[in-house]
Every structure is written in C-alpha cells, then in structure tokens.
Coordinates of C-alpha atoms and ligand atoms in Angstrom, one line a residue:
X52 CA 0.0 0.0 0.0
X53 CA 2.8 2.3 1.6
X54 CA 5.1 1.4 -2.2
X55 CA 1.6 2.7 -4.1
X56 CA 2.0 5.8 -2.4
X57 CA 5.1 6.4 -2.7
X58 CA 5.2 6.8 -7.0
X59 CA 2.2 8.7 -6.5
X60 CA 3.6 10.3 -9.7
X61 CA 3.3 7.6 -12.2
X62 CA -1.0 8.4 -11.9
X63 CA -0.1 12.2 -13.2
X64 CA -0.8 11.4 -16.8
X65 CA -3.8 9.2 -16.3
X66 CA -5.3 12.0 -14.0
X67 CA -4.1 14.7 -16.4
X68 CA -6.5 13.0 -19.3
X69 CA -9.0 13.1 -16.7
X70 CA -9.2 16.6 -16.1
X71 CA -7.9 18.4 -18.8
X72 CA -11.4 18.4 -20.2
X73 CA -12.8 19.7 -17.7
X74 CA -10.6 22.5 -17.1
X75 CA -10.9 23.0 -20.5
X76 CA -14.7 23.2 -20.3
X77 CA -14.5 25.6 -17.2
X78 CA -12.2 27.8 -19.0
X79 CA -14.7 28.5 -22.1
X80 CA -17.4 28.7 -19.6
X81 CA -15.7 31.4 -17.6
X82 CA -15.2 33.3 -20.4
X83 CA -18.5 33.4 -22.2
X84 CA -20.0 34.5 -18.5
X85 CA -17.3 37.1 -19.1
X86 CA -18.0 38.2 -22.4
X87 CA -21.7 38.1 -21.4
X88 CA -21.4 40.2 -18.2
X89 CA -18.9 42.7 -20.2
X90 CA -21.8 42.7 -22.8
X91 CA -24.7 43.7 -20.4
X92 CA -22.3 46.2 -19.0
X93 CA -22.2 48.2 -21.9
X94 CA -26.0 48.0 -22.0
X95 CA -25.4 45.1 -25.2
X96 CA -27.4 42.0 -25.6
X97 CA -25.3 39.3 -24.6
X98 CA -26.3 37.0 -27.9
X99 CA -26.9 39.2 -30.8
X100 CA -24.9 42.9 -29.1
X101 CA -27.7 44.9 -29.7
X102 CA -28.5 47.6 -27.3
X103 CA -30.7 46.3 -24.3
X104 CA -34.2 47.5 -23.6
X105 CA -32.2 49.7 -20.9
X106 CA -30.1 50.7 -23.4
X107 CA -32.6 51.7 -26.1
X108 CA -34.8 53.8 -23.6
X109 CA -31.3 55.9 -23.8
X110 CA -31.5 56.1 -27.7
X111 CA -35.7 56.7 -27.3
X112 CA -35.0 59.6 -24.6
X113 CA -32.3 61.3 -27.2
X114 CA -34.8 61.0 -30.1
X115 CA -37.4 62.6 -28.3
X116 CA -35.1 65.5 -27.4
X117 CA -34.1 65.5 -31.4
X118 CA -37.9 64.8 -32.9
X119 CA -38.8 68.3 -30.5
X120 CA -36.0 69.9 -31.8
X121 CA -36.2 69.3 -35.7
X122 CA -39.8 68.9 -35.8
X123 CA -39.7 65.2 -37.3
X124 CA -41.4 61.9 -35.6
X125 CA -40.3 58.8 -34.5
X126 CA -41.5 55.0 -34.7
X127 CA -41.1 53.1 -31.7
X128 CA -41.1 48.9 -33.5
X129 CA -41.9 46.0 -31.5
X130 CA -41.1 42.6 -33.9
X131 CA -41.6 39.0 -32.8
X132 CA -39.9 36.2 -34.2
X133 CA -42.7 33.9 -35.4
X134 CA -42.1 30.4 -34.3
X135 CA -39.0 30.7 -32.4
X136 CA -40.7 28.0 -29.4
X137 CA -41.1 25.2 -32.1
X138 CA -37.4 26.2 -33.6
X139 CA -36.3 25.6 -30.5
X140 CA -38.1 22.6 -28.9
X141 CA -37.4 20.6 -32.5
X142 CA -33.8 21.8 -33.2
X143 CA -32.3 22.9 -29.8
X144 CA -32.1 26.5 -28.6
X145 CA -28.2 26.6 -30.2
X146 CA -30.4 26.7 -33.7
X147 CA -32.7 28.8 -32.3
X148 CA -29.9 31.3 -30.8
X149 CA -28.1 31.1 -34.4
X150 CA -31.6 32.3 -35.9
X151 CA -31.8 35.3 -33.9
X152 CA -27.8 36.3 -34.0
X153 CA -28.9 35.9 -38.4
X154 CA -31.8 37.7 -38.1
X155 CA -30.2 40.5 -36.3
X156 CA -27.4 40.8 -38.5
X157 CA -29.9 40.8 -41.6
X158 CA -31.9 43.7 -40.4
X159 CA -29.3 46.1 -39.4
X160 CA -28.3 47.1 -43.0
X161 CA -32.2 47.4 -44.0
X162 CA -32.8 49.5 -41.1
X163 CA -30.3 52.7 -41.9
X164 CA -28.4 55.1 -39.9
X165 CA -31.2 56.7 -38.5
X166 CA -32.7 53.4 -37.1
X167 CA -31.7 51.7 -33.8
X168 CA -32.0 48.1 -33.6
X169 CA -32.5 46.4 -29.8
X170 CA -33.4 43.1 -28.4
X171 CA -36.1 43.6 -25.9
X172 CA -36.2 40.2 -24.7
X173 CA -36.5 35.8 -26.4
X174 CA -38.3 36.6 -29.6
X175 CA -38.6 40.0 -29.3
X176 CA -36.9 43.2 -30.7
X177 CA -38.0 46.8 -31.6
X178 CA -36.6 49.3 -34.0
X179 CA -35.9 53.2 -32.7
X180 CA -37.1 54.9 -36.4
X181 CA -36.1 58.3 -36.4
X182 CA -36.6 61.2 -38.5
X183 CA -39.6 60.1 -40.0
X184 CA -42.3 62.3 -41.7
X185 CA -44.7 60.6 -40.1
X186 CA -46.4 56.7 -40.3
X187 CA -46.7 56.7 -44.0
X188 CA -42.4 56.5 -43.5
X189 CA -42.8 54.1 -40.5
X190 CA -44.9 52.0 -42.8
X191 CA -42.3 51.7 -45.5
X192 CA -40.1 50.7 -43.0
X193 CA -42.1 48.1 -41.5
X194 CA -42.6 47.0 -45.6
X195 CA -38.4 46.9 -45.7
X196 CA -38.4 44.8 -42.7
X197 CA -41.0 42.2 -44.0
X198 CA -39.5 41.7 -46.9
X199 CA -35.7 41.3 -45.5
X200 CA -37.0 38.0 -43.7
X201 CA -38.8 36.7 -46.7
X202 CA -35.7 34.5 -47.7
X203 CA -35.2 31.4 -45.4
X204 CA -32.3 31.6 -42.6
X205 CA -30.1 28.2 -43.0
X206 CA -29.4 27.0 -39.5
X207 CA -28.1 23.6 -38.8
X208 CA -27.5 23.2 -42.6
X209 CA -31.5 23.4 -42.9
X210 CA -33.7 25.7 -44.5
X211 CA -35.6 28.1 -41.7
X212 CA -38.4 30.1 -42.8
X213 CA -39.8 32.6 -40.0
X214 CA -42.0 35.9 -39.8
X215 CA -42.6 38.6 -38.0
X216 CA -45.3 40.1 -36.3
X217 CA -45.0 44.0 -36.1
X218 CA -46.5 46.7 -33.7
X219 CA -45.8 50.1 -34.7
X220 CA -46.9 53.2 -32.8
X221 CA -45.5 57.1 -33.4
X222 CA -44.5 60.2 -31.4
X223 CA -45.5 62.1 -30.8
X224 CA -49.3 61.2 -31.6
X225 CA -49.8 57.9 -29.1
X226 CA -47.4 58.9 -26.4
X227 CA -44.6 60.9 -25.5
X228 CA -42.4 58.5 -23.5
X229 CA -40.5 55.8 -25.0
X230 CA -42.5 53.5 -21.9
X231 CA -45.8 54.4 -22.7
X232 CA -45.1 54.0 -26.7
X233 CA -43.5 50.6 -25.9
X234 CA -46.8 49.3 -24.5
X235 CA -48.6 51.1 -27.1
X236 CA -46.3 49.2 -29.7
X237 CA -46.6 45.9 -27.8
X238 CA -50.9 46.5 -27.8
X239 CA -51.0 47.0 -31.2
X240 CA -48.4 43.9 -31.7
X241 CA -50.8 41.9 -29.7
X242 CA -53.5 42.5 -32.0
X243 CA -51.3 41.8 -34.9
X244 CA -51.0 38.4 -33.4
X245 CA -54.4 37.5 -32.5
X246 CA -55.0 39.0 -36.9
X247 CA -52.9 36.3 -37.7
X248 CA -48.9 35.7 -37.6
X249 CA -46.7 37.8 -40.0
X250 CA -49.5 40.9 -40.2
X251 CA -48.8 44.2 -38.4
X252 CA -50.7 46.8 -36.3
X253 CA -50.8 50.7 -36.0
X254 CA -51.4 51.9 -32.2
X255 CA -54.9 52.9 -32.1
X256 CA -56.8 54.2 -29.4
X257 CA -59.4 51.7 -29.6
X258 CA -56.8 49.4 -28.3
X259 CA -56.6 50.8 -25.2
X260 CA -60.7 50.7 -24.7
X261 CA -60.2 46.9 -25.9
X262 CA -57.1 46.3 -23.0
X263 CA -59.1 48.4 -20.3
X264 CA -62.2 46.4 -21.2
X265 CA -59.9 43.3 -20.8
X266 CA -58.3 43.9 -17.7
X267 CA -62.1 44.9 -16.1
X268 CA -63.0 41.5 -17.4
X269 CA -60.3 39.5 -16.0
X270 CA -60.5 41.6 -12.4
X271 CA -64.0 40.4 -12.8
X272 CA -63.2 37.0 -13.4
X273 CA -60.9 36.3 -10.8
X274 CA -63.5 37.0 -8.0
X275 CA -66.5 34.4 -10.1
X276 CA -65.9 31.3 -8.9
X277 CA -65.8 32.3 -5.5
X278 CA -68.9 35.3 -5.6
X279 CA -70.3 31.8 -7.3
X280 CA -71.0 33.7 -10.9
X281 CA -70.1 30.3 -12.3
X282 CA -72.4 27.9 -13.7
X283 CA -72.8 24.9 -16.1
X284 CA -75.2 24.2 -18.8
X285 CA -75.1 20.8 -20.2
X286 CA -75.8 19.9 -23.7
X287 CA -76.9 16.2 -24.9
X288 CA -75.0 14.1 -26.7
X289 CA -77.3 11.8 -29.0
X290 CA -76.6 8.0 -30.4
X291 CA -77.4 8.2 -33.9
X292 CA -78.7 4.9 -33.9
X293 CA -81.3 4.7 -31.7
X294 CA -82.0 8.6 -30.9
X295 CA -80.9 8.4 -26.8
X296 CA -78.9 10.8 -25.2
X297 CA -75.7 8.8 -24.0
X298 CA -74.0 11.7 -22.1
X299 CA -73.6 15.6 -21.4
X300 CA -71.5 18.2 -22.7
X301 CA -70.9 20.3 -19.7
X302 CA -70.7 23.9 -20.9
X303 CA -69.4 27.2 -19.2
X304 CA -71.5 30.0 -18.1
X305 CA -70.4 33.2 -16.4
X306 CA -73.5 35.1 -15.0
X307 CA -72.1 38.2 -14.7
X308 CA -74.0 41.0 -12.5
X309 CA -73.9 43.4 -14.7
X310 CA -73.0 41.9 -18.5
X311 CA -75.7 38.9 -18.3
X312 CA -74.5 35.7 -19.5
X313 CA -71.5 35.7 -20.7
X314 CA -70.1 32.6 -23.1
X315 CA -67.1 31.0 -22.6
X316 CA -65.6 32.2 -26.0
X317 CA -65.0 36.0 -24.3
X318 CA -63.8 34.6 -21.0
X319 CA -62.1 31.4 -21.7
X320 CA -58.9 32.7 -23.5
X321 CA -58.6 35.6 -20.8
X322 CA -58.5 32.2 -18.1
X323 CA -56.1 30.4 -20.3
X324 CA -53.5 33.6 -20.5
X325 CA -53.7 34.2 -17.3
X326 CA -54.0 31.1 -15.6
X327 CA -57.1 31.6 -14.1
X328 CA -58.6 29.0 -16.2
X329 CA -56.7 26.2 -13.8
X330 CA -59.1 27.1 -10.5
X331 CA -62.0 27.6 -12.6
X332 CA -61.2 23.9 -14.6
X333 CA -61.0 22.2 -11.7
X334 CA -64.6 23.6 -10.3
X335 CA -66.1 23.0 -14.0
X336 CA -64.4 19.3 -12.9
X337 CA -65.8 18.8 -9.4
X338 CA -69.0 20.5 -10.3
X339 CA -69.7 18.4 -13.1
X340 CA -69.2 15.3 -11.4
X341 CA -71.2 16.5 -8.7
X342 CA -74.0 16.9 -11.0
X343 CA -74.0 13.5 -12.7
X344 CA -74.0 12.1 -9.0
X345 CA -76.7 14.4 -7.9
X346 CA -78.6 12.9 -11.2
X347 CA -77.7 9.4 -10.5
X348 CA -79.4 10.1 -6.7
X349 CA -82.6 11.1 -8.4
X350 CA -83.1 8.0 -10.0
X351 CA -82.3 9.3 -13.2
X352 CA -80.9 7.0 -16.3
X353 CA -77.2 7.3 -16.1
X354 CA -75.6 10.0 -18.5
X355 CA -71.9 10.3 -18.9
X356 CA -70.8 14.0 -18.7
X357 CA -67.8 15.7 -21.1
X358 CA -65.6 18.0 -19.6
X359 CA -63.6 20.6 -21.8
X360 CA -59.8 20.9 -20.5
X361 CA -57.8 24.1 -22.2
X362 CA -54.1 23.3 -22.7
X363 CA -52.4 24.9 -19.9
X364 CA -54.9 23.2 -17.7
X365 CA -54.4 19.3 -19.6
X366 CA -50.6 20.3 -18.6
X367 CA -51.1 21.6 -15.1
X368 CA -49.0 18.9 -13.0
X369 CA -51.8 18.2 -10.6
X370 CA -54.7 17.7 -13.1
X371 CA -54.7 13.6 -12.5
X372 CA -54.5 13.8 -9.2
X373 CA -58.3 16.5 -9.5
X374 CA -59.8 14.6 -11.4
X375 CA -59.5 11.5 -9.3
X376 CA -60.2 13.3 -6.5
X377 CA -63.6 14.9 -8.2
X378 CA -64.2 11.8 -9.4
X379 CA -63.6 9.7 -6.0
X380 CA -65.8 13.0 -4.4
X381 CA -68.9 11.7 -6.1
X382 CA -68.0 8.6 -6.1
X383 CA -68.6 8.0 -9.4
X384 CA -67.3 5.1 -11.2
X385 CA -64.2 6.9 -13.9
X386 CA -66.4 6.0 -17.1
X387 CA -69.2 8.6 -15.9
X388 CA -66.6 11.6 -16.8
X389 CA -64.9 12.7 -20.7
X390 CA -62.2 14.7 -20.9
X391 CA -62.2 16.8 -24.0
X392 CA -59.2 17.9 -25.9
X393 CA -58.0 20.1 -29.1
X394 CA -55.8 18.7 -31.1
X395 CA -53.7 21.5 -30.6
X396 CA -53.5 21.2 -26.5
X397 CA -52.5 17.5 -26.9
X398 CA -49.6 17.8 -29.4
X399 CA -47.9 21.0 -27.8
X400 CA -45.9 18.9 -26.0
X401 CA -47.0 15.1 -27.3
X402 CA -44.5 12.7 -25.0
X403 CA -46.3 14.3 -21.7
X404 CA -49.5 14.3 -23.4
X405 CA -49.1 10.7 -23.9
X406 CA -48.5 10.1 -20.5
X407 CA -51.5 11.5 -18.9
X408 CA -53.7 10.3 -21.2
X409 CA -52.4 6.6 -20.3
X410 CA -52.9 7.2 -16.8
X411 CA -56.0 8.8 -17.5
X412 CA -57.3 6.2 -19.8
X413 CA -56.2 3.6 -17.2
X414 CA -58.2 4.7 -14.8
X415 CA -61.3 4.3 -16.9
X416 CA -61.8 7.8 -17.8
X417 CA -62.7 8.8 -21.4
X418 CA -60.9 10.7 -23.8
X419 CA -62.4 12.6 -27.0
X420 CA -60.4 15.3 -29.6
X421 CA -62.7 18.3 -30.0
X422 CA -63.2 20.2 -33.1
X423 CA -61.5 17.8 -34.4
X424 CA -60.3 18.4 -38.7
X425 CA -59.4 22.2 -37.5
X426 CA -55.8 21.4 -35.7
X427 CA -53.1 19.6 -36.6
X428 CA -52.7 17.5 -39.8
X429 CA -50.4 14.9 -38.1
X430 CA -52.5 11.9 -38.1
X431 CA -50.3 9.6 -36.3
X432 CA -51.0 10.8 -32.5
X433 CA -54.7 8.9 -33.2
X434 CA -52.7 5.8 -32.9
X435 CA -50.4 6.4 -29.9
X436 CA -52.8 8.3 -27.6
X437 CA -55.5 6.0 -25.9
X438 CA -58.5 7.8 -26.9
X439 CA -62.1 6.8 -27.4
X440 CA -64.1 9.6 -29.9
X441 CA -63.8 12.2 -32.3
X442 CA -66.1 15.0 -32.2
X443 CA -65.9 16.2 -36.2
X444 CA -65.6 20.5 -35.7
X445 CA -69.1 22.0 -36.2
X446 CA -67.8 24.4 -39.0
X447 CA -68.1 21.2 -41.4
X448 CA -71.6 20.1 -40.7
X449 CA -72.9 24.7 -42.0
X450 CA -72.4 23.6 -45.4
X451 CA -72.4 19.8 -45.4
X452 CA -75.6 19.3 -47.8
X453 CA -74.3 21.7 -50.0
X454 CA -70.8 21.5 -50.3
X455 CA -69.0 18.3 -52.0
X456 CA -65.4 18.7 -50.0
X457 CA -67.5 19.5 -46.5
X458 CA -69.3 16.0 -47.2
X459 CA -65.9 14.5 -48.0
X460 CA -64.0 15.4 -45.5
X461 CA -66.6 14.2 -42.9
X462 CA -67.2 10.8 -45.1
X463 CA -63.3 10.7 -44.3
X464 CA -63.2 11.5 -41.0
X465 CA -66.2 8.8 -40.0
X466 CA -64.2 6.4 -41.8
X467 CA -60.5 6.8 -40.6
X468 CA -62.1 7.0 -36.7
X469 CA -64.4 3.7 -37.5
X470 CA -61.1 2.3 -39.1
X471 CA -59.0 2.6 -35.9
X472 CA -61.8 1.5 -33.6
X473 CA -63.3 5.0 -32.5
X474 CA -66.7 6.3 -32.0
X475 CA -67.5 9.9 -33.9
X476 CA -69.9 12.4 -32.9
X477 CA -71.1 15.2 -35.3
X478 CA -71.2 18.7 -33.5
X479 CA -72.9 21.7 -34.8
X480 CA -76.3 19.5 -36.2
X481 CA -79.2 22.3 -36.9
X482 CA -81.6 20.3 -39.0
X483 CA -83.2 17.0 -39.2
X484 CA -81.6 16.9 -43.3
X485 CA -77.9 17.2 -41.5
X486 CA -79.0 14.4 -39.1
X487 CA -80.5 11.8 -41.9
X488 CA -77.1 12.4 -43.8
X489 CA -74.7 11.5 -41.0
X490 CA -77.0 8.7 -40.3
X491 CA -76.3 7.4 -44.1
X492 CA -72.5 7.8 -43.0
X493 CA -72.7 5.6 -40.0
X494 CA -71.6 8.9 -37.7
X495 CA -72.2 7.4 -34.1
X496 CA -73.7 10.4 -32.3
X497 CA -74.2 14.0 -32.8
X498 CA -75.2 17.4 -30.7
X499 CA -76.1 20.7 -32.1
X500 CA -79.5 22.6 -31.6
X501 CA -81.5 20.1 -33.6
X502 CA -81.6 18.2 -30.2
X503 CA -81.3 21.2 -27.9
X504 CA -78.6 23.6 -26.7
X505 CA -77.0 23.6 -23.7
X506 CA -79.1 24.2 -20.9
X507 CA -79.5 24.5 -17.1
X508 CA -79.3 21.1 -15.6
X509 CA -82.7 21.3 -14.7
X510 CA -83.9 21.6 -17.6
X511 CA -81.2 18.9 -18.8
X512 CA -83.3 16.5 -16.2
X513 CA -86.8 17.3 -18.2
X514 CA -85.2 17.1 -21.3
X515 CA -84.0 13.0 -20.6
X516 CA -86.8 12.0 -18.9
X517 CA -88.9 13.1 -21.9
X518 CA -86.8 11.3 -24.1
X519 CA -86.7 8.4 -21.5
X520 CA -90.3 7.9 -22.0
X521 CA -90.2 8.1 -25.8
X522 CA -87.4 5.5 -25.5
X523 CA -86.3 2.1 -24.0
X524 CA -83.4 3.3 -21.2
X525 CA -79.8 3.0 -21.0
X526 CA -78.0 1.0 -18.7
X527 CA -75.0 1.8 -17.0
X528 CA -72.9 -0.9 -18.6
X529 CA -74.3 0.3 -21.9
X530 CA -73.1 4.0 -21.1
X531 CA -69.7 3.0 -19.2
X532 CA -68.2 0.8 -22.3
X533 CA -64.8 2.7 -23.6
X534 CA -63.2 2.3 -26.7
X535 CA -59.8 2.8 -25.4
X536 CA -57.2 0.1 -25.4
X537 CA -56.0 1.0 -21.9
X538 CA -59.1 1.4 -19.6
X539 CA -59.1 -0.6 -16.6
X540 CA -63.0 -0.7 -16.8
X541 CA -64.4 -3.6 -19.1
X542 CA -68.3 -3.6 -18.1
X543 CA -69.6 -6.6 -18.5
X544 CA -71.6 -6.3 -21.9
X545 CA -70.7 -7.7 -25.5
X546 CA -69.1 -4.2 -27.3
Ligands
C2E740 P1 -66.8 23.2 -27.8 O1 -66.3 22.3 -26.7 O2 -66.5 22.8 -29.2 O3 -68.4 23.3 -27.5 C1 -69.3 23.3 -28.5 C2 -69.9 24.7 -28.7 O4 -70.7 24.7 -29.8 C3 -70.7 25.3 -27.5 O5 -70.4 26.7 -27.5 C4 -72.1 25.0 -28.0 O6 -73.0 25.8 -27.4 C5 -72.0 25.2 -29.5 N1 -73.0 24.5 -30.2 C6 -73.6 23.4 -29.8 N2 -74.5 23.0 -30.8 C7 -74.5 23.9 -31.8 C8 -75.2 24.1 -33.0 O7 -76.0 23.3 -33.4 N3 -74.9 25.1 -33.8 C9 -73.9 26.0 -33.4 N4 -73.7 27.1 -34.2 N5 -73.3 25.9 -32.2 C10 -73.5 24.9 -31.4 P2 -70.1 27.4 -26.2 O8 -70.9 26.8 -25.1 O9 -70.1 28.9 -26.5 O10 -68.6 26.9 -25.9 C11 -67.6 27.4 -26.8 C12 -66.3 26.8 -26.4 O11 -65.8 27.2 -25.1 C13 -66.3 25.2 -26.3 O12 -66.3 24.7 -27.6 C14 -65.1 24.9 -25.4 O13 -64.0 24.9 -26.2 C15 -65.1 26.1 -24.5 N6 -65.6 25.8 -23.2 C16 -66.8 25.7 -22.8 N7 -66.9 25.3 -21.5 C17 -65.6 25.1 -21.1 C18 -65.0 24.7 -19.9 O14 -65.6 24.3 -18.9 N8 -63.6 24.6 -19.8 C19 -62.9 24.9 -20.9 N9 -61.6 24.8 -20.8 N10 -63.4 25.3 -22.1 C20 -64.8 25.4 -22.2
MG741 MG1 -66.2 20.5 -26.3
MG742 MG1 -66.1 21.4 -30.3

C-alpha cells in the first residue's frame, strides 16, 4: 500500500487526461459569463450585441429631445420572431440562438443610420425609427423589414423560414415616452398576433378601450368562482342509432351581475392567459361530477358528462390527481366523466401528453379530440394516444348538404375514426336533413341545436326524462363501455 503511495507520480498522466477536459470546459465557460457580463455592462445584448431595452430607452430619450427639436417623428417597432418555441423545442435553442444572432445581423443594414435596432427580450426586438415624416415613413419601414426576412435563414444546414409580427406606434401622436409608446407598440403587436402571424398593427386608441375592457374582465373573473358567478349548462349528446342521449356536454357560463351571460368564448382565452382557467377547470371538474352524482341520486338514467380541458390546464401537473379526487368525491365510477381535448393542446408537447392520457385512460376515464379536422394535420398521434371519440368541428356540418369537399371530408373522417376502432360524434347539427345524412355515413352520435342547446341542468333532467319515455333506457354498462385500449374498466356487456 505504503510502495503505491510512494510513485504517486506515475498516476499524473492518467489523471491529467482526466481533467484536462474539464478544465478546458471551465475555462470557455468562464469566459462566455465574461463576455456576457462585459456585454450587459455596456448595455449590449449578450447573444446578438444589440443595445438592451435599458439601453434603447437611452436612444428613445435622445430621439425625443431630437424629434422636438427638428420637428420630425419617430416610430417606436416592437417585432416578434414567429415560431422561435417550435425552432427551438425541435432543433435545440443553439439553432434557435443562431436564428436570432442571423436575423439581427440581416436587419441592421435594412434599417439605416437613422434606425436603432435592440433586443427587448427571447423573440422580441423593436426598431428606434427616427426622422420620420410621419407613419406613412414608418410603414415603409415596416414593408423593408418584412420583406428582408422573406428569404429562409439556413441553421443547422437546414432551411428556416420565420415571420414577424410588427406593432408600430409614433411620437408624438400615441405617447410621449418611449414606456408608454412601448406598450402602445406591444398592444397594437398583440392585436397583430391574434390578426394572424406575419401581419402588423398601428397603435390605435381603440386598443386601449379593448385592454381596459380586458383587464375589467379579468379583475371580474378572478373574484367568479368564489362570488359563485359560475355555472354549467349541459348539452346532450345523441346516439345516432337509436336517438338516446348517451351523455352531457358540460358547458361554461359566467352570469355576470352586470354583462348577463356571458359565453365562454370571451372569457375562456382571458383564463387560459392568465391562468385563471386552472381554479376555474377544476370547479367546472368537481361541479360536473357532482351533478352527474346528484342525477344518478334522483333516479335518473345514467348519463356520462364531457368535460372541456384548455391546454395549460391538460398540462397543469396536478390535473390527475383533481380529477380523481372529483371523481372519487362523487363517487362515481371513472367512465361517468370525458375529458375533451384540441388537437392542438395535446400535441404541444405530445410525449407528456401521452403520459396523462395513459394514466388517465387507465383509470377508466374517457378521452375525446374536440373540433377535431381544425388542428393539426399529423394523423399519427390517433394511434399512440388512448382515446375513445372524435367530435368532427361544427364548422363542417354549416355547409355539409351543400358543399361536396365538406361532405368528404366528414365521409373521411367517420371512416379513418371507424377504421381505428373509435366512435365519432357530429357537433354543430341544426336540422333534421344534416342528421338523416350522417346517419347514411354511419356517424355514431351527434349534438347541435337540432336536439337542444345547452341548458341548465334542470332543464337537462326534463329534457332525458322526456326522451326516456319516448325510448327504451340505458344502462350503465351500456353508457360505461370505452373504446380505449388502456381502460381498466371492461363492463360486462358484448361491445
Ligand atoms: P366546444 O367544446 O366545441 O363546444 C361546443 C360549442 O358549440 C358550444 O359553444 C355550444 O353551445 C356550441 N353549439 C352546440 N350546438 C351547436 C349548434 O347546433 N350550432 C352552433 N352554431 N353551435 C352549437 P359554447 O358553449 O359557447 O362553448 C364554446 C367553447 O368554449 C367550447 O367549444 C369549449 O372549447 C369552450 N368551453 C366551454 N366550457 C368550457 C369549460 O368548462 N372549460 C374549458 N376549458 N373550455 C370550455
Ligand atoms: Mg367541447
Ligand atoms: Mg367542439
């Protein structure tokens, strides 16, 4: 042991080839904080070494002092890099840094000596214009700066094609600090988004009414559930076949005090952004099941109920855990609730996805895609997800007598779902001509006001026991059978 010790030295090179690369490693690390820090110092983004927001309210606060003094204007840009998230998540953030450190360098020569380029933050930058003569300038800017990112960006030795959505506003005329006409910018940049990706936006005052009438909303909203504003209406869902209603679409209602009833498409997104929409999913959860207990108690024919889920609250970490526990509240058995999903919430991020809905499905639970032939054109999540129905969008079934390619695409639909063992329900049926044609196609079930909207669960209860005594019942084995490969729950009927 003691001899081992002793030519300690003969180790050295073997622990030199150990460590080297670490020290190596260290040493770039060190630098790069370095470089960064040195960067930030200067008021220089660390990444592309365009001024920092800090460092462009310095440039704004000059140009306001200059615009006084010559009697010019000045355009305050916000631009967003389209697409940078799915860049990034596919190709690693080093692509998606390279994109930005391109995109940079390809706008600074469009822009001009009298423009300042900044990064404001991620996937966001804004242009100082200066010594405009006013927004028909700024606009031919804007035009310059659309067109310069037109040509793909090759990162990774691939082909990127990105946009950018623009909010532009102007001093002096919407604001006369470089803070207010940033938020100006960023309101009109946000409308440019919800226009569609790509467009941009002009400050307008009516933006502001739209944000205040927003934020009254969502001050509103966050005080509902608990002042008990919420309710539920439930819509039937019919079997084609033999004209029962098989189970409930549970469907929002806010009943505000002063704006009546409002729908879920003016509240809903406001929830998602702000994450309001996770308390309020889990009530619509726990109040649902409630309901189809409370129904159950009253010796009512057993109805399965369909609970919408928004994406952020399908990837809120303690959503299995609620819906057990507002399922194990009622004690209902797990094939009494649906889950419904967009195609769009389930493949923003598809591995986690997968893995709720198998524990999910495993439990006994239901799954269904909602407006389904809207989202995604990737076909091949029908296969590895564990779900049991596809509702076919409403906006198909409008024109579905009269247009050819409406009545195809539905045909299509019915077919791939019946193909891969999955029951579809029609959504959006107004008339009884709609009805007899996706009977021809062997659609499943459908909903839509030719049965009856959604409605108070009252009247929910007079609407099934009216139909109850026009038809033989349901039983609960009948109502509880799945389609989905993984459910625990086999009732014991012939499928
Ligand atoms: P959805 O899940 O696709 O719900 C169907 C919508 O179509 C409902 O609108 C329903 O009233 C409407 N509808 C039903 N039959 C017909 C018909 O024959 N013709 C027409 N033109 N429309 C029909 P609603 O209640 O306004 O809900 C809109 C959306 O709001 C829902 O779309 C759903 O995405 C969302 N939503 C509703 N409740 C909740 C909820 O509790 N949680 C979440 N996350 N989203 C909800
Ligand atoms: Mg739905
Ligand atoms: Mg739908």
């Amino acid at each position: 042991m003691q001899g081992t010790f002793q030519h300690w030295w003969v180790y050295l090179p073997i622990i030199a080839i150990l460590v080297t690369p670490t020290v190596i490693a260290t040493w770039f690390a060190i630098q790069l904080h370095r470089e960064r820090v040195s960067r930030r110092r200067d008021g220089a983004d660390y990444l592309t070494g365009l001024p920092t927001r800090r460092a462009a309210a310095v440039v704004a606060a000059q140009a306001v002092l200059d615009a006084q003094h010559s009697g010019t204007e000045f355009a305050v840009i916000v631009l967003n890099v389209d697409r940078l998230k799915p860049i990034n998540d596919s190709l690693g953030h080093q692509a998606g840094d390279e994109l930005l450190l391109a995109l940079s360098q390809r706008l600074r020569p469009v822009l001009g000596s009298n423009s300042v380029l900044a990064r404001l933050a991620g996937d966001e930058f804004t242009v100082i214009a200066r010594e405009l003569r006013g927004p028909r300038e700024a606009e031919a800017l804007v035009h310059k700066i659309v067109q310069a990112v037109r040509d793909p960006f090759v990162i990774a030795a691939l082909d990127i094609h990105t946009s950018l959505t623009i909010g532009v506003s102007m001093y002096p005329l919407d604001g006369d600090s470089f803070d207010l006409l940033l938020r100006r910018a960023e309101m009109a940049l946000r409308c440019a988004k919800a226009a569609s990706r790509g467009s941009y936006r002009f400050y307008a005052l009516e933006m502001s009414n739209a944000a205040d009438e927003r934020l009254s909303l969502e001050n509103d909203l966050r005080r509902a559930v608990e002042l008990g504003q919420l309710e539920l209406h439930y819509q039937p869902k019919v079997d084609i076949g033999c004209n029962r209603i098989r189970s409930a679409e549970a469907l929002l209602r806010w009943r505000h005090p002063t704006r009546g009833l409002v729908p879920p498409n003016s509240f809903i997104p406001i929830a998602e952004e702000t994450g309001l929409i996770v308390p309020i999913g889990e009530w619509v959860l726990r109040e649902a099941c409630g309901q189809v207990r409370a129904w159950i108690n009253s010796g009512m024919s057993p109805v399965r109920v369909a609970v919408n889920l928004s994406a952020k609250q399908f990837r809120h970490v303690d959503l299995v855990a609620v819906v057990r526990s507002a399922i194990e509240e009622s004690k209902l058995q797990p094939g009494y609730l649906e889950l419904e999903l967009t195609e769009s919430a389930i493949m923003d991020d598809a591995e986690k996805s997968a893995s709720t809905l198998e524990i999910l499905s495993t439990m006994g639970v239901h799954i269904s895609i909602d407006d389904f032939g809207t989202g995604y054109s990737s076909l091949s999540y029908l296969r590895r997800f564990p779900l049991d129905k596809l509702k076919i969008d409403r906006s198909f079934m409008r024109d579905l007598l009269s247009n050819p390619d409406d009545a195809s695409i539905v045909k299509a639909i019915i077919s791939l779902a019946h193909n891969l063992r999955l029951r579809v329900v029609a959504e959006g049926v107004e008339t009884a001509e709609q009805l007899s044609f996706l009977r021809e196609l062997g659609c499943d079930q459908y909903q839509g006001y030719f049965c009856s909207p959604a409605v108070p669960a009252a009247a929910f209860a007079a609407l099934l026991l009216k139909m109850r005594a026009e038809r033989p019942e349901l039983t609960e084995a009948d109502m509880l059978r799945t389609q989905s490969r993984l459910s625990a729950f086999t009732p014991e009927i012939a499928p």
